[in-house]
XYZ file of C-alpha atoms in Angstrom:
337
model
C 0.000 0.000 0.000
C 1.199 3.459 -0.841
C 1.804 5.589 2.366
C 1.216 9.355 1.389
C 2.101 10.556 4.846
C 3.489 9.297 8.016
C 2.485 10.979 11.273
C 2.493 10.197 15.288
C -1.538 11.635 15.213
C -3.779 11.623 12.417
C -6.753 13.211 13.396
C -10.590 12.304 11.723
C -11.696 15.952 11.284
C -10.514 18.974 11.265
C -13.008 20.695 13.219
C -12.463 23.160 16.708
C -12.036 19.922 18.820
C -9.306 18.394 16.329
C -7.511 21.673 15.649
C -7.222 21.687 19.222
C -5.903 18.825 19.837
C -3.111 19.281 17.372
C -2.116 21.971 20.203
C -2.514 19.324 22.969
C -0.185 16.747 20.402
C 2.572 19.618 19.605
C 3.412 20.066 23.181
C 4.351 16.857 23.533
C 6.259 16.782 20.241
C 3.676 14.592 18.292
C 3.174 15.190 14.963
C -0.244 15.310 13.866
C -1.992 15.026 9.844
C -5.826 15.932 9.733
C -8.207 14.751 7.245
C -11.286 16.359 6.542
C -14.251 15.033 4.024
C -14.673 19.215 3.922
C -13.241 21.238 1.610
C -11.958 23.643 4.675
C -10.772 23.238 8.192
C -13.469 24.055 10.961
C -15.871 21.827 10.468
C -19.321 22.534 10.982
C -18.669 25.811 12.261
C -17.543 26.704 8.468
C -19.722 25.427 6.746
C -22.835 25.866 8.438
C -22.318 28.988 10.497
C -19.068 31.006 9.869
C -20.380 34.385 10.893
C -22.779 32.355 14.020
C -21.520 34.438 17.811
C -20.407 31.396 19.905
C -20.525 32.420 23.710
C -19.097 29.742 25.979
C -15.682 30.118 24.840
C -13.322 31.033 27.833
C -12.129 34.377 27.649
C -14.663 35.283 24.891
C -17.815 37.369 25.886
C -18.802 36.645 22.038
C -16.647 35.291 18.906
C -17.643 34.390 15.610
C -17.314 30.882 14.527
C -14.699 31.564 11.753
C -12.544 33.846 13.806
C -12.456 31.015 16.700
C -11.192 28.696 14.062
C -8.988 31.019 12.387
C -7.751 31.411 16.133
C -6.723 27.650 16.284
C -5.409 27.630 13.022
C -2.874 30.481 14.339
C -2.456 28.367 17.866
C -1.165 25.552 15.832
C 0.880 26.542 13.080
C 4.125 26.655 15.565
C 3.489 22.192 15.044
C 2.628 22.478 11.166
C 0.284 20.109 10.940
C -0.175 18.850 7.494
C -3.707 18.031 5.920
C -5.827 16.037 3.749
C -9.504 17.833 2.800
C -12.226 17.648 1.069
C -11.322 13.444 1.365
C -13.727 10.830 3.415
C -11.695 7.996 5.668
C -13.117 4.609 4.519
C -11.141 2.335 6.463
C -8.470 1.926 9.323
C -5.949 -1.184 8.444
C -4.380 -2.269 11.410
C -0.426 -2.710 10.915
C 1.728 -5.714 12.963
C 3.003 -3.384 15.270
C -0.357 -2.138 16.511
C 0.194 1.348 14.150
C -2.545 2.334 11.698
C -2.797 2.784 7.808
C -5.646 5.064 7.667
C -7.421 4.799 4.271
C -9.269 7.596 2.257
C -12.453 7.262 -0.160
C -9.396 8.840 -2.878
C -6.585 6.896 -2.507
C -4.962 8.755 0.185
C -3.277 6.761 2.889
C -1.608 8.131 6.339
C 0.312 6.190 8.378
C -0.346 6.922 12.217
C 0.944 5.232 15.682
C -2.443 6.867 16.964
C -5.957 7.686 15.228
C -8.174 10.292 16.815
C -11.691 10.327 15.687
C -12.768 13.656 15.801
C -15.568 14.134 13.104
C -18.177 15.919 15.491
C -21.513 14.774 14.123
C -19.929 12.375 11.508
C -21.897 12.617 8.443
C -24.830 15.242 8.829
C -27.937 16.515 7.205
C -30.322 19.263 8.246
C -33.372 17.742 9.492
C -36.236 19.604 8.115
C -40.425 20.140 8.698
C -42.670 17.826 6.825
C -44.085 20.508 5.266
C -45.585 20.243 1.797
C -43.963 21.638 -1.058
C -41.295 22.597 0.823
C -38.653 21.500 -0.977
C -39.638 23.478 -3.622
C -38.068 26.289 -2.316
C -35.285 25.700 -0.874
C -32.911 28.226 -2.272
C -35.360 30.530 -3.461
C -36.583 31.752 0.019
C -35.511 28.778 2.507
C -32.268 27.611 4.318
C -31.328 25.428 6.723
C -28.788 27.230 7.884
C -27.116 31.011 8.082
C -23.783 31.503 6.035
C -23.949 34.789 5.427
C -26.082 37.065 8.033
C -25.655 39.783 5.825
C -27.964 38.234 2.962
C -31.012 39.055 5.203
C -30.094 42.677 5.838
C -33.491 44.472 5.401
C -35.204 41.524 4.554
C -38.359 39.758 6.354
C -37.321 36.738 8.001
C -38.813 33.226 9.892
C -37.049 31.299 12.256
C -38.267 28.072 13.368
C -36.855 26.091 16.370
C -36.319 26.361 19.928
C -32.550 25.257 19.983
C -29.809 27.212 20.715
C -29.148 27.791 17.050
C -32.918 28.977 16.607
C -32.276 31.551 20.094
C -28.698 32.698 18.840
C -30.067 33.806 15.159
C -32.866 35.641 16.129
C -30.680 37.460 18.652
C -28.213 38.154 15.963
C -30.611 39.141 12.558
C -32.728 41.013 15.216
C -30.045 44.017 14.300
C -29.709 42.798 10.569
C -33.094 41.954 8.989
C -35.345 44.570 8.837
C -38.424 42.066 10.301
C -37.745 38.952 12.452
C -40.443 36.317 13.569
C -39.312 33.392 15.475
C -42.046 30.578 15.362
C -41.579 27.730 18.107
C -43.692 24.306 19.093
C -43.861 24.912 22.911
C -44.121 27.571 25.578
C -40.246 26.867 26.389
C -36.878 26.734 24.802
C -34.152 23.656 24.895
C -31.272 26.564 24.278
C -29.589 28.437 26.948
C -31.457 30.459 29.447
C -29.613 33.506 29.081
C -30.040 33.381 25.378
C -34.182 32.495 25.458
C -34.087 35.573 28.056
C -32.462 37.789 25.260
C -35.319 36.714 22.758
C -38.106 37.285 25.259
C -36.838 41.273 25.995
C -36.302 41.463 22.108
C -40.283 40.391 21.821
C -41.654 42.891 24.707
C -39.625 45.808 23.304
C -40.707 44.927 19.751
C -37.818 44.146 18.178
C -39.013 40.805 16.884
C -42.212 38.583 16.793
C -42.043 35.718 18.653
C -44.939 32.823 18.375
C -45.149 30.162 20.954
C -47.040 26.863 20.645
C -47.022 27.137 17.166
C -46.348 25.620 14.038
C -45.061 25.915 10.385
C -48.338 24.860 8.229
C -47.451 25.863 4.661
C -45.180 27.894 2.513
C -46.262 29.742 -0.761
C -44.811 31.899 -3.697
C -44.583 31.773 -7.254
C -41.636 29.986 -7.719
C -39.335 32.272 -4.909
C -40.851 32.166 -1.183
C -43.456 34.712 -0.776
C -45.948 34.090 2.312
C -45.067 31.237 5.446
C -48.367 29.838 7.064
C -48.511 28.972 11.119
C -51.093 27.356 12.694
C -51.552 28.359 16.240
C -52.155 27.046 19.556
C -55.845 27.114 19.241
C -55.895 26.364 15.671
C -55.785 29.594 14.090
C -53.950 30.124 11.255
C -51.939 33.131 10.548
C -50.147 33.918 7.193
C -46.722 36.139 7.416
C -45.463 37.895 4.258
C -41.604 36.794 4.225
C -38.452 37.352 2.270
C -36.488 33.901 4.257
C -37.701 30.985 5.968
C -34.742 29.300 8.284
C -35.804 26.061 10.291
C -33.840 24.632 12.374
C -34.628 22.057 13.906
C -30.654 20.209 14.212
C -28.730 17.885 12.588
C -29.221 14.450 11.508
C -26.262 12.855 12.828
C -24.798 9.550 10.840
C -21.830 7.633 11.150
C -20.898 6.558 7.894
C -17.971 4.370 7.557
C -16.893 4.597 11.072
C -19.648 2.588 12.229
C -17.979 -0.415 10.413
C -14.421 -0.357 12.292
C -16.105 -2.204 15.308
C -16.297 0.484 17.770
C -18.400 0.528 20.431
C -21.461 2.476 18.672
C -24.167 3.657 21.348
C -26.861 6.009 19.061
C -24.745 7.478 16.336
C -21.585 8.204 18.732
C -18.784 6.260 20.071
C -19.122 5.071 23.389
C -15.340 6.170 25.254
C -13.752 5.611 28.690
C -13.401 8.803 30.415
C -10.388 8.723 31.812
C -8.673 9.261 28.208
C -11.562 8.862 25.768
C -10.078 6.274 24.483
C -13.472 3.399 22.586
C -11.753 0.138 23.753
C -9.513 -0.426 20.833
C -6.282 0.205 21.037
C -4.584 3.288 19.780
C -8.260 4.486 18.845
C -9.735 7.885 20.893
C -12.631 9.575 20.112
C -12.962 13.303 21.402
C -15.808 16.133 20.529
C -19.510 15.286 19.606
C -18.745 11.908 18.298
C -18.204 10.447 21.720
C -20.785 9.575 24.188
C -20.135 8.999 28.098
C -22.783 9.582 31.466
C -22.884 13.314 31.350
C -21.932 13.557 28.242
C -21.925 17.817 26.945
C -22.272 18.628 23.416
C -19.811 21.592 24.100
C -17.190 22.882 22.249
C -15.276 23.690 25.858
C -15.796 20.380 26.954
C -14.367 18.473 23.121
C -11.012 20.801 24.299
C -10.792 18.696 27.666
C -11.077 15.789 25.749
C -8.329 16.652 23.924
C -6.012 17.405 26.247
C -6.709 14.139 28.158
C -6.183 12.087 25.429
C -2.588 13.096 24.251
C -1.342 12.212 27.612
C -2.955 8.870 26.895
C -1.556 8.636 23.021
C 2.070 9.667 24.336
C 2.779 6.231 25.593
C 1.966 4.560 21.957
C 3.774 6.983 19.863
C 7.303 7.255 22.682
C 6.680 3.836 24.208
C 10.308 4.822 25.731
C 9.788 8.272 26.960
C 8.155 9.133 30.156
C 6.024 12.205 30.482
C 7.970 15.091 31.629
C 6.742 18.385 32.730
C 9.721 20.504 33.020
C 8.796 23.912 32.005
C 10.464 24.326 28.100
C 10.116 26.190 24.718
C 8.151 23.724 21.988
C 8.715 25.405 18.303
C 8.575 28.608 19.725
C 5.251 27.785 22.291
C 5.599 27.713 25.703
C 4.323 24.729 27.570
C 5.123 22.241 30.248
């Protein structure tokens, strides 16, 4: 087999959690190679929401999605990290000495002492209201997600959802969009507190509409979105004129072709032992959303935890000799312990 690249780490994804762990990897001078099936490092903050405020990052009041990953990209260049994008891993072939050829849907192989699997929700889709004729207008008036806020300047808009992502958009286009209705299924909101408290003073000052126990009925327009229909709590029916409809209701996770490499698979993420998120085969972690664990956090805070965690656990596979040291030093210019 032809071995494009040879590395101590190769990381599955190249989102915030495996950027970050490159960081964790450099200061213990491993060597890390990410592949992506993205065109672009960051994940789904990328290529969903780029220009989406993130708030629970320490030391961050606010910070766009793009500039957080642009951030890592700058924490890690000191270890140059190499990478393989817009490429799918089909299949991990495990070598005689317990080390890893890690195969890609193009040819591409690394080979790795340790593979990380840090693909967040694996392979993902929007998931999106059975709605009729819906479809038909999806990119003439409806999106499943925000790329760039500043195509709704002035514009009408309907949010649907009562997720975090649903809370944080209506927040943001509230300054943007020249009209903002956010239409949700219940009373109550699954997102942060502080952020549903934000979109409840945006509603009594007037600054957007916000309908409770309601739901998406129908969409209409001559071939570009023109009206959205909800039907209320007690039945009634109201019909918005609207410029953009935006569910969103999540992501359907799904695996792919890591839930072939007989990992411990527990509803679309890989079960992991805690005390270095490693899934019960050797020389395999898994860190970020793709893990699962009692108490498991879908936060980007806690994937960076992970990560540090499990390159203390990797160190001993890729310098079987070398005992962990934490002598205060200089690594390629970074300071670390």
């Amino acid at each position: 087999m032809n071995v494009q690249h040879t590395t101590d780490i190769c990381i599955i994804g190249a989102g915030p959690v495996g950027l970050f762990a490159v960081f964790e990897a450099g200061l213990l001078k491993m060597r890390c190679h990410l592949i992506d099936a993205l065109p672009q490092v960051g994940g789904q903050l990328s290529e969903i929401y780029p220009h989406k405020p993130i708030y629970d990052i320490p030391g961050y009041p606010a910070i766009n999605a793009q500039e957080l990953v642009d951030n890592l990209m700058e924490q890690i260049r000191p270890f140059n990290p190499s990478f393989t994008l817009g490429e799918r891993v089909e299949s991990l072939l495990r070598q005689a000495d317990g080390s890893y050829h890690v195969v890609g849907n193009e040819g591409t192989v690394v080979h790795a002492q340790v593979v990380v699997i840090a693909g967040g929700l694996g392979s993902f889709e929007p998931r999106k209201p059975e709605i009729p004729g819906l479809a038909d207008f999806e990119g003439r008036g409806v999106s499943y997600m925000v790329k760039n806020p500043e195509h709704y300047r002035d514009r009408r808009v309907v949010i649907a959802g009562g997720g975090d992502s649903a809370l944080d958009w209506t927040v943001f286009l509230s300054d943007i969009a020249r009209e903002v209705t956010l239409v949700h299924r219940s009373d109550s909101f699954r997102g942060a507190p502080d952020s549903a408290e934000k979109v409840f003073s945006l509603a009594e000052r007037g600054k957007i509409r916000l309908l409770l126990q309601s739901n998406l009925s129908s969409v209409q327009g001559n071939g570009v979105l023109s009206h959205v229909s909800i039907l209320g709590k007690e039945k009634t029916e109201t019909v918005l004129e609207t410029d953009a409809l935006i569910p969103l209701f999540g992501l359907s996770p799904k695996l792919g072709p890591i839930a072939t490499w007989g990992l411990n698979v527990d509803k679309s993420a890989i079960a992991v032992d805690t005390t270095d998120y490693s899934t019960g085969v050797e020389r395999i972690y898994a860190i970020g959303d793709i893990n699962t664990y009692p108490g498991k956090l879908k936060l980007i805070l806690c994937g960076f935890h992970e990560a540090a965690l499990m390159t203390q656990s990797a160190f001993r596979h890729v310098h079987p000799a070398e005992k962990l040291s934490f002598k205060y030093t200089t690594v390629n210019g970074v300071n670390a312990f």
